[in-house]
CSV table of C-alpha atoms in Angstrom, one decimal:
chain,number,residue,atom,x,y,z
N,1,GLY,CA,3.4,-5.1,16.4
N,2,ASP,CA,5.0,-4.2,13.8
N,3,SER,CA,4.7,-0.2,13.7
N,4,VAL,CA,6.0,2.0,11.2
N,5,THR,CA,7.0,6.0,11.8
N,6,GLN,CA,7.0,9.2,8.5
N,7,LYS,CA,7.1,12.0,10.3
N,8,GLN,CA,7.6,14.3,6.8
N,9,GLY,CA,4.0,14.9,5.7
N,10,GLN,CA,4.9,16.8,3.4
N,11,VAL,CA,7.8,18.5,1.8
N,12,THR,CA,8.4,20.8,-0.9
N,13,LEU,CA,11.8,21.0,-3.4
N,14,SER,CA,13.2,22.7,-6.4
N,15,GLU,CA,14.2,20.8,-9.5
N,16,ASP,CA,17.7,20.0,-8.6
N,17,ASP,CA,17.6,19.5,-5.3
N,18,PHE,CA,18.4,16.5,-2.9
N,19,LEU,CA,15.9,14.6,-1.8
N,20,PHE,CA,15.7,12.9,1.5
N,21,ILE,CA,13.1,10.5,3.8
N,22,ASN,CA,13.1,9.2,6.8
N,23,CYS,CA,11.5,6.4,8.0
N,24,THR,CA,11.8,4.3,11.6
N,25,TYR,CA,10.2,1.0,12.0
N,26,SER,CA,9.3,-1.3,14.7
N,27,THR,CA,9.5,-4.8,14.6
N,28,THR,CA,10.6,-8.3,16.7
N,29,THR,CA,11.2,-9.8,13.1
N,30,TYR,CA,13.5,-9.6,10.1
N,31,PRO,CA,11.3,-6.7,8.0
N,32,THR,CA,11.4,-6.8,4.6
N,33,LEU,CA,11.1,-2.4,3.5
N,34,PHE,CA,9.7,-0.7,0.7
N,35,TRP,CA,9.1,2.2,-0.4
N,36,TYR,CA,6.3,3.0,-2.8
N,37,VAL,CA,5.3,6.0,-5.0
N,38,GLN,CA,1.4,7.2,-5.3
N,39,TYR,CA,1.1,9.3,-8.3
N,40,PRO,CA,-2.1,11.3,-8.5
N,41,GLY,CA,-5.1,9.0,-9.7
N,42,GLN,CA,-3.2,6.0,-9.2
N,43,GLY,CA,-2.6,3.4,-6.7
N,44,PRO,CA,1.1,2.9,-4.7
N,45,GLN,CA,3.9,1.2,-7.3
N,46,LEU,CA,6.2,-0.3,-5.8
N,47,LEU,CA,9.9,1.7,-6.4
N,48,LEU,CA,12.2,-0.3,-3.9
N,49,LYS,CA,12.5,-3.2,-2.0
N,50,VAL,CA,15.5,-3.5,0.6
N,51,THR,CA,16.0,-6.6,2.4
N,52,THR,CA,18.4,-7.4,5.9
N,53,ALA,CA,20.4,-9.1,3.5
N,54,ASN,CA,21.0,-6.6,1.0
N,55,ASN,CA,21.0,-2.8,3.1
N,56,LYS,CA,20.1,-1.3,0.1
N,57,GLY,CA,18.6,-0.5,-3.3
N,58,ILE,CA,18.4,1.6,-6.1
N,59,SER,CA,15.9,2.0,-8.9
N,60,ARG,CA,14.6,4.8,-11.2
N,61,GLY,CA,17.7,7.2,-9.6
N,62,PHE,CA,16.5,6.6,-5.4
N,63,GLU,CA,18.0,5.3,-3.6
N,64,ALA,CA,17.3,3.0,-0.1
N,65,THR,CA,19.5,2.2,2.6
N,66,TYR,CA,18.1,0.9,5.7
N,67,ASP,CA,19.9,0.9,9.2
N,68,LYS,CA,19.5,-2.0,12.0
N,69,GLY,CA,20.9,-0.2,14.4
N,70,THR,CA,18.4,3.2,14.3
N,71,THR,CA,15.7,1.0,12.6
N,72,SER,CA,15.5,3.4,10.6
N,73,PHE,CA,15.6,2.6,6.5
N,74,HIS,CA,15.9,6.2,4.0
N,75,LEU,CA,15.2,7.6,0.3
N,76,GLN,CA,17.0,9.4,-1.8
N,77,LYS,CA,18.0,11.7,-4.5
N,78,ALA,CA,20.7,13.4,-5.4
N,79,SER,CA,18.3,15.4,-7.7
N,80,VAL,CA,14.9,15.7,-7.4
N,81,GLN,CA,13.0,16.0,-11.0
N,82,GLU,CA,9.0,18.3,-11.2
N,83,SER,CA,8.2,14.1,-12.3
N,84,ASP,CA,8.5,13.3,-9.1
N,85,SER,CA,6.2,15.1,-7.1
N,86,ALA,CA,3.6,12.4,-5.3
N,87,VAL,CA,3.0,10.4,-2.5
N,88,TYR,CA,6.0,8.7,-0.8
N,89,PHE,CA,4.9,5.9,1.1
N,90,CYS,CA,7.7,3.7,3.7
N,91,ALA,CA,6.3,0.2,4.3
N,92,LEU,CA,7.5,-3.2,6.6
N,93,VAL,CA,7.0,-6.3,6.1
N,94,GLY,CA,7.5,-8.8,9.0
N,95,TYR,CA,9.1,-12.3,8.6
N,96,TYR,CA,6.4,-13.6,10.1
N,97,ASN,CA,3.2,-11.5,9.8
N,98,GLN,CA,1.8,-13.2,6.7
N,99,GLY,CA,3.0,-10.9,4.4
N,100,LYS,CA,0.8,-8.0,6.3
N,101,LEU,CA,2.2,-4.3,4.5
N,102,ILE,CA,2.6,-1.9,7.4
N,103,PHE,CA,2.5,1.2,5.8
N,104,GLY,CA,3.8,4.4,6.9
N,105,GLN,CA,1.7,8.0,6.7
N,106,GLY,CA,3.5,9.0,3.0
N,107,THR,CA,5.7,12.0,2.7
N,108,LYS,CA,3.8,15.0,0.0
N,109,LEU,CA,6.9,15.6,-2.3
N,110,SER,CA,6.0,18.9,-3.9
N,111,ILE,CA,9.5,19.9,-7.0
N,112,LYS,CA,8.4,23.7,-7.9
N,113,PRO,CA,10.0,23.9,-11.4
X,1,ASP,CA,2.3,-7.2,-17.4
X,2,THR,CA,1.7,-6.4,-13.5
X,3,THR,CA,-1.6,-4.5,-14.0
X,4,VAL,CA,-4.6,-5.3,-11.3
X,5,LYS,CA,-7.8,-4.0,-12.3
X,6,GLN,CA,-10.6,-2.0,-9.7
X,7,ASN,CA,-14.0,-1.7,-10.6
X,8,PRO,CA,-15.9,1.0,-10.3
X,9,ARG,CA,-13.2,3.7,-9.9
X,10,TYR,CA,-15.7,5.6,-8.1
X,11,LYS,CA,-18.7,5.5,-6.4
X,12,LEU,CA,-22.0,6.8,-4.7
X,13,ALA,CA,-23.2,4.6,-2.3
X,14,ARG,CA,-26.3,5.8,0.3
X,15,VAL,CA,-25.9,5.5,4.3
X,16,GLY,CA,-27.1,2.0,4.8
X,17,LYS,CA,-27.6,0.8,1.3
X,18,PRO,CA,-24.7,-2.0,0.5
X,19,VAL,CA,-21.4,-1.8,-1.6
X,20,ASN,CA,-19.9,-4.1,-3.7
X,21,LEU,CA,-16.3,-3.3,-5.0
X,22,ILE,CA,-14.0,-5.9,-7.7
X,23,CYS,CA,-10.3,-6.2,-7.9
X,24,SER,CA,-9.0,-8.9,-10.5
X,25,GLN,CA,-5.4,-9.5,-11.6
X,26,THR,CA,-4.0,-11.6,-14.3
X,27,MET,CA,-0.4,-12.5,-12.9
X,28,ASN,CA,-2.5,-15.8,-11.0
X,29,HIS,CA,-0.8,-14.5,-8.0
X,30,ASP,CA,-1.8,-16.7,-4.8
X,31,THR,CA,-2.4,-13.7,-2.0
X,32,MET,CA,-4.9,-10.6,-2.7
X,33,TYR,CA,-5.5,-7.6,-0.4
X,34,TRP,CA,-7.9,-5.5,0.1
X,35,TYR,CA,-6.8,-1.9,2.0
X,36,GLN,CA,-8.5,1.6,2.9
X,37,LYS,CA,-6.9,4.5,3.0
X,38,LYS,CA,-8.4,7.6,3.9
X,39,PRO,CA,-6.9,11.4,3.2
X,40,ASN,CA,-3.5,11.7,5.2
X,41,GLN,CA,-3.3,8.1,6.4
X,42,ALA,CA,-2.0,5.3,6.2
X,43,PRO,CA,-3.2,2.5,4.4
X,44,LYS,CA,-5.0,-0.1,6.5
X,45,LEU,CA,-5.3,-3.3,5.4
X,46,LEU,CA,-8.6,-5.0,5.6
X,47,LEU,CA,-8.9,-8.6,4.7
X,48,PHE,CA,-7.1,-10.5,2.5
X,49,TYR,CA,-6.7,-14.2,0.6
X,50,TYR,CA,-4.3,-16.4,0.9
X,51,ASP,CA,-5.0,-18.9,-2.1
X,52,LYS,CA,-9.0,-19.6,-0.5
X,53,ILE,CA,-8.0,-18.2,2.9
X,54,LEU,CA,-9.3,-15.4,3.8
X,55,ASN,CA,-7.7,-13.5,6.4
X,56,ARG,CA,-10.0,-10.7,8.2
X,57,GLU,CA,-8.5,-8.3,10.4
X,58,ALA,CA,-9.9,-8.3,13.9
X,59,ASP,CA,-10.6,-4.6,14.2
X,60,THR,CA,-12.8,-4.7,10.8
X,61,PHE,CA,-13.8,-8.3,11.3
X,62,GLU,CA,-17.9,-7.6,11.0
X,63,LYS,CA,-17.5,-4.4,8.7
X,64,PHE,CA,-16.3,-6.1,5.2
X,65,GLN,CA,-16.6,-9.0,4.0
X,66,SER,CA,-14.9,-10.6,0.6
X,67,SER,CA,-15.2,-13.4,-2.1
X,68,ARG,CA,-13.1,-15.0,-4.2
X,69,PRO,CA,-14.5,-17.1,-6.8
X,70,ASN,CA,-11.2,-17.7,-8.8
X,71,ASN,CA,-7.3,-17.1,-8.6
X,72,SER,CA,-8.4,-13.8,-10.9
X,73,PHE,CA,-11.2,-11.3,-8.9
X,74,CYS,CA,-12.0,-10.5,-5.7
X,75,SER,CA,-14.5,-8.3,-4.2
X,76,LEU,CA,-15.1,-6.9,-0.9
X,77,TYR,CA,-18.8,-6.2,0.3
X,78,ILE,CA,-19.6,-3.7,3.1
X,79,GLY,CA,-23.5,-5.0,3.4
X,80,SER,CA,-24.4,-1.6,5.3
X,81,ALA,CA,-22.9,1.4,4.3
X,82,GLY,CA,-21.5,4.2,6.8
X,83,LEU,CA,-20.3,8.0,6.3
X,84,GLU,CA,-17.2,6.4,8.0
X,85,TYR,CA,-16.6,4.1,5.1
X,86,SER,CA,-16.0,7.3,2.7
X,87,ALA,CA,-12.0,6.5,1.4
X,88,MET,CA,-10.3,4.9,-1.0
X,89,TYR,CA,-10.3,1.4,-1.4
X,90,LEU,CA,-7.4,-0.5,-2.9
X,91,CYS,CA,-6.6,-4.0,-3.8
X,92,ALA,CA,-3.1,-5.4,-3.9
X,93,SER,CA,-1.9,-9.1,-4.9
X,94,SER,CA,1.2,-10.9,-4.1
X,95,ARG,CA,2.5,-13.9,-5.9
X,96,ASP,CA,2.1,-15.1,-2.1
X,97,PRO,CA,2.4,-13.2,1.6
X,98,GLY,CA,5.1,-11.2,2.1
X,99,ARG,CA,6.4,-10.9,-1.4
X,100,GLU,CA,6.0,-7.5,-3.6
X,101,GLN,CA,2.4,-6.4,-3.8
X,102,TYR,CA,0.6,-4.7,-7.4
X,103,PHE,CA,-1.7,-2.5,-6.4
X,104,GLY,CA,-4.8,-1.6,-8.5
X,105,PRO,CA,-5.6,2.0,-8.8
X,106,GLY,CA,-8.4,2.3,-6.4
X,107,THR,CA,-12.6,2.7,-6.0
X,108,ARG,CA,-12.9,6.2,-4.6
X,109,LEU,CA,-16.3,5.4,-2.0
X,110,THR,CA,-18.0,8.3,-0.9
X,111,VAL,CA,-21.0,7.4,0.9
X,112,LEU,CA,-23.7,10.2,1.7
């Protein structure tokens, strides 16, 4: 079945540092890939969506890219701010799996002021 | 407006007692989902409704039930809570399966 692996459980950066979070996936179908962000006390919010057609998405200073060759997708931001502190989840939906989101385990991003 | 609401936000339950969680959305989305999330784990899909059709995951089939009396509301029902049910329960909706899902703030269930 479809799976997503997100190995970076916690990342600690200083303001203005570069952020890079990586996920790898396994699927037999054409996936749509998502990044969700969860702030304390809230549910996950959609941050970015990447399909096999567009390979890249940009929102709120974040950029998501997708590499079919290595079956990986990344989230990056050039300069993080303290307000970016949150948990970031990667997820995928396979083309034939009825819209079921398969999540990674999440990366907790902490930004030191 | 992409708001999904969940009630209650916090629920304390006794072992063996039933639990009923409520979710609502006003986006006229066809699909509504329930996920269970435990600390340091990925959200895990429990079940979802596509219109009036309920789909339950195989490994949680007997543990959770749900109803969707109309397009806007969806409930998650636990007949007899056990300690292992303590978790955050997230409701989400999407226009149709495969589209972006919009999540509610979650209900934190603690079973004692």
